[in-house]
Amino acid sequence: MAIDFTLPPDVVATRARVRAFMQDEVAPTEARMMSEGGWRQGYAALRDKARGAGLWAPHMPAEYGGMGLGPLAMACVSAECGRTMMGAYVLNCHAPDEGNMHTLLHHGTEEQKERYLRPLVDGRVRSCFAMTEPEVAGSDPTGIRTAAVRVGDQWRIDGHKWFISGARGAAFAIVIAKTDPEAEPPQARNTAFIVDTDAPGFTIVRDIETMAGRGNHCEIRLENVRVPDAAILGGRGQGHRLGQARLGPARLAHCMRWIGTAETALEMLTRRALARELHGGVLADKQLVQGMMAESAMELYAAKLMVLHAAYLIETGRPFRQEVSIAKHHVANMLWRIVDRAVQVHGALGYSSDAPLERMLRHARSARLVDGADEVHLQQIAAGVIAAFREEGSTRRATGAELL
Ligand SMILES: Cc1cc2nc3c(=O)[nH]c(=O)nc-3n(C[C@H](O)[C@H](O)[C@H](O)COP(=O)(O)OP(=O)(O)OC[C@H]3O[C@@H](n4cnc5c(N)ncnc54)[C@H](O)[C@@H]3O)c2cc1C
C-alpha cells in the first residue's frame, strides 16, 4: 500500500498535547476574559505556560527555541489552535509573525537572523508584513508605488501602505518597495526591506475599522525612511519572489487554523440541533438541518485532505502552488459557509452577540480576501489547468499532483 494516512506517533502525541492545552488553558481563559470585557490581559501568562509546556514556536527549528515541526505536523497543531481565538498567538505561530519567521529563516542573512529572527521566535517582539497599498490593486503587487531609492550608501523609502496586520506594537516591518522600476519582468522590480518601526519617518496613521472591529490592521506611511543595504531581505529585485515563497506556506497555515474554526462551528451547529426542541422532536431530526450537517461534513473533510496534501507537497519539496491555491480557495469558502449554517441553525441567538458565531462570521469574511482574493486563486487554478493540458494533454497535474 503506497499511501498511509496514519499520522506518525510523535505527531499524534504533539497534537494531543496542543489539544489539551487549548481545551484546559486557552479556551477557559478566553471565556473568562470575554466575560470580564478585557480579553487581552491574560495572554502573557498563557504564553509563559505554553513555553513552559514545551509548546512554543512549533514551526521553528529547535536551535531557535522552537519545536521543529514540518508543515504536516503544523497542520495538526494549527487546526487545534484555530479552535480558540488566540491559540496561535499563545504558541507564537500566528500570522503574520509565523510567515515572517519562515522568511527570515530561509532568506535572511546571519546578521538579520540574530537581530530580527531570534527575538521574534523568543516572543520578545512582534513584526508585520507591509505590501498592500490603498492607491493600487493589492492583487497585482507589480504595481506597488512605495519606492526605495539609493541615496549615498543608504536607501530612502517613501510610500503608503494599509491593512498591515499587527503593525501597532511591531518592532519591525518587512516592507515591499520598488527599487528597479524599469526591470523586466515586472516581478523583478520590487525588493523586501527590513525596517525598524521606530525609524524616523515610519508612521502609523490609524488602526483601520473593519467589519470585525479594530484588529490592528493599520494604515502606515513611510516618509524619507533611511535604511542601509544590510536591510535588504533576500536580495535586490527579489521582493515578488520572496512574497510568493512566503505566501505559499503562510496561506496554508491560515487554512489549517480555519479548519479548526470550521470544526468548532459545526460542533456548535450539531450541539444546538440536538438540543433545540420543536414539533415533538429536535432540530437534528429535520432533513433540511441534516443536509446542512452533511454538506458541512463533506466540505470539511475535503478541506482536511487538501490541506494535508498541500502540506505534504511543501514538506517533501515538490511544487505546491496549484494545490495551495485550490486549498486556500476551498477552505476560505468552506469556513464562510459552515459558520453561516451554524448561525442559521442557532436562529436569533446565532445573529446575536450572546453567541460567538456572529463574531466568527465577521472574521471569516476576510478569509476570502487575505493572501489572495478568491478570484486571484481561481485565475491561478485555471491557468494551471490550461498549462497542464497544453503541455501534457491532460489536466491531471493540475487537479492534485501525483494523486490519481
Ligand atoms: C483583515 C486583512 C488583513 C490584511 N493583512 C495584510 C497584511 O498584513 N499585509 C499586507 O500587505 N496586506 C494585508 N491585507 C491586504 C490583502 O492582502 C489585500 O486586501 C488583497 O491582496 C487584495 O488587495 P486589494 O484589497 O487591494 O484588492 P484589489 O486588488 O483591488 O482587488 C479587489 C477585488 O477585485 C477582484 N479581483 C482581483 N483580481 C482579480 C482577477 N484577476 N480577476 C477577477 N477579479 C479580481 C477580487 O474580488 C478582489 O477582492 C489584509 C487584508 C485584510 C482584509
Coordinates of C-alpha atoms and ligand atoms in Angstrom, one line a residue:
M1 CA 0.0 0.0 0.0
A2 CA 1.7 3.2 -1.2
I3 CA -0.5 5.6 0.8
D4 CA -0.6 5.5 4.6
F5 CA -2.9 8.1 6.2
T6 CA -1.7 7.1 9.7
L7 CA -0.2 10.0 11.4
P8 CA 3.3 9.4 12.9
P9 CA 3.1 8.7 16.7
D10 CA 5.1 11.8 17.6
V11 CA 2.6 14.0 15.6
V12 CA -0.4 12.3 17.3
A13 CA 1.3 12.9 20.7
T14 CA 2.0 16.6 19.9
R15 CA -1.5 17.1 18.7
A16 CA -2.9 15.6 21.9
R17 CA -0.7 18.0 24.0
V18 CA -1.8 21.0 22.0
R19 CA -5.4 19.9 22.1
A20 CA -5.3 19.5 25.9
F21 CA -3.5 22.9 26.2
M22 CA -6.2 24.7 24.1
Q23 CA -9.0 22.9 26.0
D24 CA -7.7 23.2 29.5
E25 CA -5.8 26.6 29.4
V26 CA -6.6 28.8 26.4
A27 CA -10.4 28.3 26.0
P28 CA -11.3 28.8 29.6
T29 CA -9.0 31.8 29.9
E30 CA -10.5 33.4 26.8
A31 CA -14.1 32.7 28.1
R32 CA -13.2 34.4 31.4
M33 CA -11.5 37.4 29.6
M34 CA -14.5 37.8 27.3
S35 CA -17.0 37.8 30.2
E36 CA -14.8 40.3 32.1
G37 CA -14.6 42.5 29.0
G38 CA -10.8 42.8 28.9
W39 CA -9.8 39.9 26.7
R40 CA -6.1 40.6 26.0
Q41 CA -4.7 40.8 29.5
G42 CA -4.4 37.0 30.2
Y43 CA -2.3 36.2 27.1
A44 CA 1.1 37.0 28.5
A45 CA 0.6 34.4 31.3
L46 CA -0.8 31.9 28.8
R47 CA 2.3 32.3 26.6
D48 CA 4.5 31.7 29.6
K49 CA 2.6 28.5 30.2
A50 CA 2.9 27.4 26.6
R51 CA 6.6 27.9 26.7
G52 CA 6.8 26.0 30.0
A53 CA 4.8 23.1 28.5
G54 CA 7.3 22.9 25.5
L55 CA 4.6 24.1 23.1
W56 CA 6.5 27.2 21.9
A57 CA 7.1 28.3 18.2
P58 CA 6.2 24.9 16.9
H59 CA 7.2 25.8 13.3
M60 CA 10.7 26.9 14.2
P61 CA 13.8 24.8 14.5
A62 CA 15.0 23.7 17.9
E63 CA 18.2 25.8 17.6
Y64 CA 16.0 28.9 17.7
G65 CA 13.9 27.5 20.6
G66 CA 11.1 26.1 18.6
M67 CA 9.6 22.6 18.3
G68 CA 11.0 22.0 14.8
L69 CA 7.7 20.8 13.3
G70 CA 7.3 20.5 9.5
P71 CA 4.1 21.5 7.6
L72 CA 2.3 18.2 8.1
A73 CA 2.7 18.3 11.8
M74 CA 1.9 22.0 11.8
A75 CA -1.4 21.2 10.0
C76 CA -2.4 19.2 13.1
V77 CA -1.2 21.9 15.6
S78 CA -2.7 24.8 13.7
A79 CA -6.1 23.2 13.4
E80 CA -6.1 22.8 17.2
C81 CA -5.1 26.5 17.6
G82 CA -7.9 27.5 15.3
R83 CA -10.5 26.3 17.8
T84 CA -9.7 29.3 20.0
M85 CA -9.4 33.0 19.2
M86 CA -5.7 33.5 20.0
G87 CA -4.4 29.9 20.3
A88 CA -1.8 30.5 17.6
Y89 CA -0.7 33.7 19.2
V90 CA -0.3 31.9 22.5
L91 CA 2.0 29.3 20.8
N92 CA 3.8 32.1 18.9
C93 CA 2.8 30.8 15.5
H94 CA 0.2 33.4 14.5
A95 CA 0.0 35.5 11.3
P96 CA 2.0 37.5 10.2
D97 CA 4.9 36.5 12.6
E98 CA 4.7 32.9 11.6
G99 CA 5.3 33.7 7.9
N100 CA 7.9 36.4 8.7
M101 CA 9.8 33.9 10.8
H102 CA 9.9 31.4 7.9
T103 CA 11.0 34.2 5.5
L104 CA 13.8 35.3 7.8
L105 CA 14.9 31.7 8.5
H106 CA 15.1 30.9 4.8
H107 CA 16.1 34.2 3.2
G108 CA 17.8 36.2 6.0
T109 CA 21.5 36.8 6.4
E110 CA 23.1 35.6 9.6
E111 CA 23.1 39.1 11.0
Q112 CA 19.4 39.5 10.2
K113 CA 18.6 36.2 11.9
E114 CA 20.4 37.3 15.1
R115 CA 18.9 40.8 15.1
Y116 CA 15.3 40.0 14.0
L117 CA 14.5 36.3 13.9
R118 CA 15.8 35.4 17.3
P119 CA 13.8 38.0 19.3
L120 CA 10.8 37.1 17.2
V121 CA 11.0 33.4 18.0
D122 CA 11.7 34.3 21.6
G123 CA 8.4 36.2 21.7
R124 CA 10.2 39.4 22.8
V125 CA 9.0 41.3 19.8
R126 CA 6.3 41.1 17.1
S127 CA 6.5 42.0 13.4
C128 CA 4.4 42.9 10.4
F129 CA 4.5 42.4 6.6
A130 CA 3.8 45.6 4.5
M131 CA 2.9 45.0 0.9
T132 CA -0.7 46.3 0.2
E133 CA -1.3 49.9 -0.7
P134 CA -4.5 51.9 -0.9
E135 CA -3.8 53.5 -4.3
V136 CA -3.1 50.4 -6.3
A137 CA -4.6 46.9 -6.5
G138 CA -3.1 44.6 -3.9
S139 CA -3.9 41.7 -6.2
D140 CA -1.1 42.8 -8.6
P141 CA 2.0 43.6 -6.5
T142 CA 3.9 44.6 -9.6
G143 CA 2.0 47.9 -9.4
I144 CA 3.4 48.8 -5.9
R145 CA 4.2 52.5 -5.7
T146 CA 6.3 52.6 -2.5
A147 CA 9.7 53.4 -3.8
A148 CA 13.2 52.8 -2.4
V149 CA 15.8 55.0 -4.0
R150 CA 19.6 54.8 -3.5
V151 CA 20.9 57.9 -1.7
G152 CA 24.7 57.7 -1.0
D153 CA 25.2 54.4 0.8
Q154 CA 21.6 54.2 2.0
W155 CA 18.1 53.6 0.7
R156 CA 15.4 56.2 1.1
I157 CA 12.0 54.6 1.3
D158 CA 8.7 56.6 0.7
G159 CA 5.3 55.1 0.5
H160 CA 1.9 54.4 1.8
K161 CA 0.6 51.0 3.0
W162 CA -2.6 49.8 4.5
F163 CA -4.2 46.7 6.2
I164 CA -0.8 45.9 7.7
S165 CA -1.7 43.3 10.3
G166 CA 0.0 43.6 13.7
A167 CA 1.7 46.9 12.8
R168 CA 1.0 48.7 16.0
G169 CA 3.3 47.3 18.6
A170 CA 5.6 45.6 16.0
A171 CA 9.3 46.1 16.3
F172 CA 10.0 45.8 12.6
A173 CA 8.2 45.5 9.3
I174 CA 9.1 43.6 6.2
V175 CA 8.4 46.3 3.6
I176 CA 8.0 45.6 -0.1
A177 CA 9.2 48.6 -2.2
K178 CA 10.0 49.3 -5.8
T179 CA 13.8 49.6 -6.4
D180 CA 14.0 48.8 -10.1
P181 CA 11.0 50.4 -11.9
E182 CA 12.4 49.5 -15.4
A183 CA 13.4 45.9 -14.7
E184 CA 11.9 43.1 -16.8
P185 CA 9.9 41.1 -16.0
P186 CA 7.9 43.4 -13.7
Q187 CA 8.2 40.8 -11.0
A188 CA 11.9 41.8 -10.7
R189 CA 11.1 45.4 -9.8
N190 CA 10.4 45.0 -6.0
T191 CA 12.7 44.4 -3.1
A192 CA 11.9 43.5 0.5
F193 CA 13.5 45.6 3.3
I194 CA 13.5 45.1 7.0
V195 CA 12.5 48.4 8.5
D196 CA 12.5 49.2 12.3
T197 CA 9.2 50.7 13.1
D198 CA 10.9 53.3 15.3
A199 CA 12.9 54.6 12.3
P200 CA 12.3 58.3 11.7
G201 CA 9.6 58.7 9.0
F202 CA 7.8 55.4 9.8
T203 CA 4.3 56.5 11.0
I204 CA 1.2 54.5 11.9
V205 CA -1.7 56.6 10.6
R206 CA -4.6 54.5 12.1
D207 CA -5.9 51.1 13.0
I208 CA -8.5 50.6 10.3
E209 CA -12.0 49.9 11.4
T210 CA -13.2 46.7 9.7
M211 CA -16.5 44.7 9.8
A212 CA -14.8 42.6 12.5
G213 CA -13.8 45.8 14.5
R214 CA -10.3 47.0 15.0
G215 CA -7.9 44.2 14.6
N216 CA -4.6 46.1 14.4
H217 CA -4.7 46.2 10.6
C218 CA -3.0 49.5 10.2
E219 CA -2.5 52.2 7.6
I220 CA 1.1 53.3 7.6
R221 CA 3.2 56.0 5.9
L222 CA 6.9 55.8 5.2
E223 CA 8.4 59.3 4.6
N224 CA 12.2 59.6 3.9
V225 CA 12.9 56.4 5.9
R226 CA 16.6 55.6 5.6
V227 CA 17.9 52.0 5.7
P228 CA 21.3 50.5 4.8
D229 CA 22.0 47.8 2.3
A230 CA 22.0 45.3 5.1
A231 CA 18.2 45.9 5.5
I232 CA 17.6 44.1 2.1
L233 CA 16.0 40.8 2.7
G234 CA 16.5 38.0 0.1
G235 CA 18.3 40.2 -2.5
R236 CA 17.6 43.2 -4.6
G237 CA 14.7 42.6 -7.1
Q238 CA 13.6 39.5 -5.2
G239 CA 10.6 41.1 -3.4
H240 CA 8.0 39.5 -5.5
R241 CA 9.6 36.0 -5.4
L242 CA 10.1 36.3 -1.6
G243 CA 6.4 37.4 -1.2
Q244 CA 5.3 34.3 -3.2
A245 CA 7.6 32.0 -1.3
R246 CA 6.3 33.4 1.9
L247 CA 2.7 33.3 1.0
G248 CA 2.5 29.7 -0.1
P249 CA 3.1 28.1 3.3
A250 CA 1.6 31.1 5.1
R251 CA -1.6 30.7 3.1
L252 CA -1.7 27.0 4.1
A253 CA -1.1 28.0 7.7
H254 CA -4.3 30.1 7.6
C255 CA -6.2 27.2 6.1
M256 CA -5.0 24.9 8.9
R257 CA -6.4 27.4 11.5
W258 CA -9.6 27.9 9.6
I259 CA -10.2 24.2 9.6
G260 CA -10.2 24.3 13.4
T261 CA -12.6 27.2 13.4
A262 CA -15.0 25.5 11.0
E263 CA -14.9 22.3 13.0
T264 CA -15.9 24.4 16.1
A265 CA -18.8 25.9 14.2
L266 CA -20.0 22.5 13.0
E267 CA -19.9 21.2 16.6
M268 CA -21.9 24.2 17.8
L269 CA -24.4 23.6 15.0
T270 CA -24.7 20.0 15.9
R271 CA -25.0 20.6 19.7
R272 CA -27.7 23.2 19.1
A273 CA -29.6 21.0 16.6
L274 CA -29.6 18.1 19.1
A275 CA -30.9 20.2 21.9
R276 CA -33.4 22.6 20.3
E277 CA -36.9 21.1 20.6
L278 CA -39.8 21.7 18.2
H279 CA -42.7 19.8 16.7
G280 CA -42.3 17.0 19.2
G281 CA -38.6 16.4 18.3
V282 CA -35.4 18.3 17.9
L283 CA -33.9 20.3 15.0
A284 CA -31.5 17.5 14.3
D285 CA -34.5 15.3 13.2
K286 CA -35.2 17.7 10.3
Q287 CA -33.8 16.6 7.0
L288 CA -33.0 20.2 6.0
V289 CA -30.8 20.6 9.0
Q290 CA -29.2 17.2 8.5
G291 CA -28.5 18.4 4.9
M292 CA -26.6 21.3 6.4
M293 CA -24.6 18.9 8.6
A294 CA -23.9 16.6 5.7
E295 CA -22.8 19.4 3.4
S296 CA -20.6 20.8 6.1
A297 CA -19.0 17.4 6.9
M298 CA -18.2 16.8 3.2
E299 CA -16.7 20.2 2.8
L300 CA -14.7 20.0 6.0
Y301 CA -13.4 16.5 5.0
A302 CA -12.3 17.7 1.6
A303 CA -10.6 20.7 3.2
K304 CA -8.6 18.5 5.5
L305 CA -7.5 16.3 2.7
M306 CA -6.5 19.3 0.6
V307 CA -4.5 20.9 3.4
L308 CA -2.7 17.7 4.3
H309 CA -1.8 17.0 0.7
A310 CA -0.6 20.6 0.1
A311 CA 1.4 20.3 3.4
Y312 CA 2.9 17.0 2.2
L313 CA 4.0 18.7 -1.1
I314 CA 5.7 21.6 0.7
E315 CA 7.3 19.2 3.2
T316 CA 8.7 17.0 0.5
G317 CA 10.0 19.9 -1.6
R318 CA 7.6 19.3 -4.5
P319 CA 5.8 22.0 -6.5
F320 CA 2.8 23.2 -4.4
R321 CA 1.4 26.4 -5.9
Q322 CA -1.6 24.8 -7.6
E323 CA -2.6 22.8 -4.6
V324 CA -2.1 25.6 -2.1
S325 CA -4.3 27.9 -4.3
I326 CA -7.0 25.2 -4.5
A327 CA -6.9 24.6 -0.8
K328 CA -6.9 28.3 0.1
H329 CA -10.0 29.0 -2.0
H330 CA -11.8 25.9 -0.8
V331 CA -11.1 26.3 2.9
A332 CA -11.9 30.1 2.9
N333 CA -15.3 29.5 1.3
M334 CA -15.9 26.3 3.4
L335 CA -15.3 28.3 6.5
W336 CA -17.7 31.0 5.5
R337 CA -20.5 28.5 4.6
I338 CA -20.2 26.4 7.7
V339 CA -20.2 29.3 10.1
D340 CA -23.1 30.8 8.2
R341 CA -25.0 27.5 8.6
A342 CA -24.2 27.4 12.3
V343 CA -25.7 31.0 12.6
Q344 CA -28.8 29.8 10.7
V345 CA -29.4 26.8 13.0
H346 CA -29.0 29.0 16.1
G347 CA -31.7 31.3 14.8
A348 CA -31.9 34.7 16.5
L349 CA -29.3 33.5 19.0
G350 CA -26.8 33.0 16.2
Y351 CA -27.3 36.5 15.0
S352 CA -26.8 37.9 18.5
S353 CA -23.6 38.7 20.2
D354 CA -24.8 36.4 23.1
A355 CA -23.2 33.6 21.0
P356 CA -19.7 33.8 19.4
L357 CA -21.0 32.9 15.9
E358 CA -21.7 36.4 14.6
R359 CA -18.1 37.4 15.5
M360 CA -16.8 34.2 13.9
L361 CA -18.8 35.0 10.7
R362 CA -17.5 38.6 10.5
H363 CA -13.9 37.3 10.9
A364 CA -14.5 34.5 8.4
R365 CA -15.4 37.0 5.7
S366 CA -11.8 38.3 5.4
A367 CA -10.6 34.8 4.6
R368 CA -11.9 35.3 1.1
L369 CA -9.7 38.4 0.7
V370 CA -6.5 37.9 2.5
D371 CA -3.5 36.2 1.0
G372 CA -5.1 36.4 -2.5
A373 CA -8.7 37.1 -3.1
D374 CA -10.9 34.3 -4.3
E375 CA -10.8 35.4 -7.9
V376 CA -7.0 35.6 -7.9
H377 CA -6.8 32.0 -6.9
L378 CA -9.5 30.9 -9.4
Q379 CA -7.5 32.6 -12.1
Q380 CA -4.3 30.9 -10.9
I381 CA -6.0 27.5 -10.7
A382 CA -7.4 27.8 -14.2
A383 CA -4.0 28.9 -15.5
G384 CA -2.6 25.7 -14.0
V385 CA -5.3 23.6 -15.7
I386 CA -4.7 25.2 -19.1
A387 CA -0.9 24.8 -18.8
A388 CA -1.2 21.2 -17.8
F389 CA -3.4 20.4 -20.7
R390 CA -1.3 22.2 -23.2
E391 CA 1.9 20.6 -22.0
E392 CA 0.7 17.0 -21.2
G393 CA -2.7 16.7 -22.9
S394 CA -4.2 16.0 -19.5
T395 CA -5.4 18.1 -16.6
R396 CA -4.2 15.5 -14.1
R397 CA -1.2 17.6 -13.0
A398 CA -3.5 20.5 -12.1
T399 CA -6.0 18.6 -10.0
G400 CA -3.9 17.2 -7.2
A401 CA -0.4 16.4 -8.4
E402 CA 0.5 12.7 -8.4
L403 CA -2.7 11.7 -6.7
L404 CA -4.9 9.8 -9.2
Ligands
LIG1 C1 -8.0 41.5 7.5 C2 -7.0 41.8 6.5 C3 -5.7 41.7 6.8 C4 -4.7 42.0 5.9 N1 -3.3 41.9 6.2 C5 -2.4 42.4 5.4 C6 -1.0 42.4 5.8 O1 -0.7 42.1 6.9 N2 -0.1 42.9 4.9 C7 -0.5 43.3 3.6 O2 0.4 43.7 2.8 N3 -1.8 43.2 3.2 C8 -2.7 42.8 4.0 N4 -4.0 42.7 3.7 C9 -4.4 43.1 2.3 C10 -4.8 42.0 1.4 O3 -3.6 41.3 1.1 C11 -5.4 42.6 0.1 O4 -6.7 43.1 0.6 C12 -5.6 41.7 -1.0 O5 -4.3 41.3 -1.6 C13 -6.4 42.3 -2.1 O6 -5.9 43.5 -2.5 P1 -6.9 44.8 -2.5 O7 -7.6 44.9 -1.2 O8 -6.1 46.0 -3.0 O9 -8.0 44.5 -3.6 P2 -7.8 44.6 -5.2 O10 -6.5 44.1 -5.7 O11 -8.2 46.0 -5.6 O12 -9.0 43.6 -5.7 C14 -10.4 43.9 -5.4 C15 -11.2 42.7 -5.8 O13 -11.0 42.5 -7.2 C16 -11.2 41.2 -7.6 N5 -10.1 40.7 -8.4 C17 -8.8 40.9 -8.1 N6 -8.0 40.3 -9.0 C18 -8.9 39.7 -9.9 C19 -8.7 39.0 -11.1 N7 -7.5 38.6 -11.6 N8 -9.9 38.6 -11.8 C20 -11.1 38.9 -11.3 N9 -11.3 39.6 -10.2 C21 -10.2 40.0 -9.5 C22 -11.4 40.4 -6.3 O14 -12.7 40.2 -6.0 C23 -10.8 41.4 -5.2 O15 -11.4 41.2 -4.0 C24 -5.0 42.4 4.6 C25 -6.4 42.5 4.2 C26 -7.4 42.2 5.2 C27 -8.8 42.3 4.8

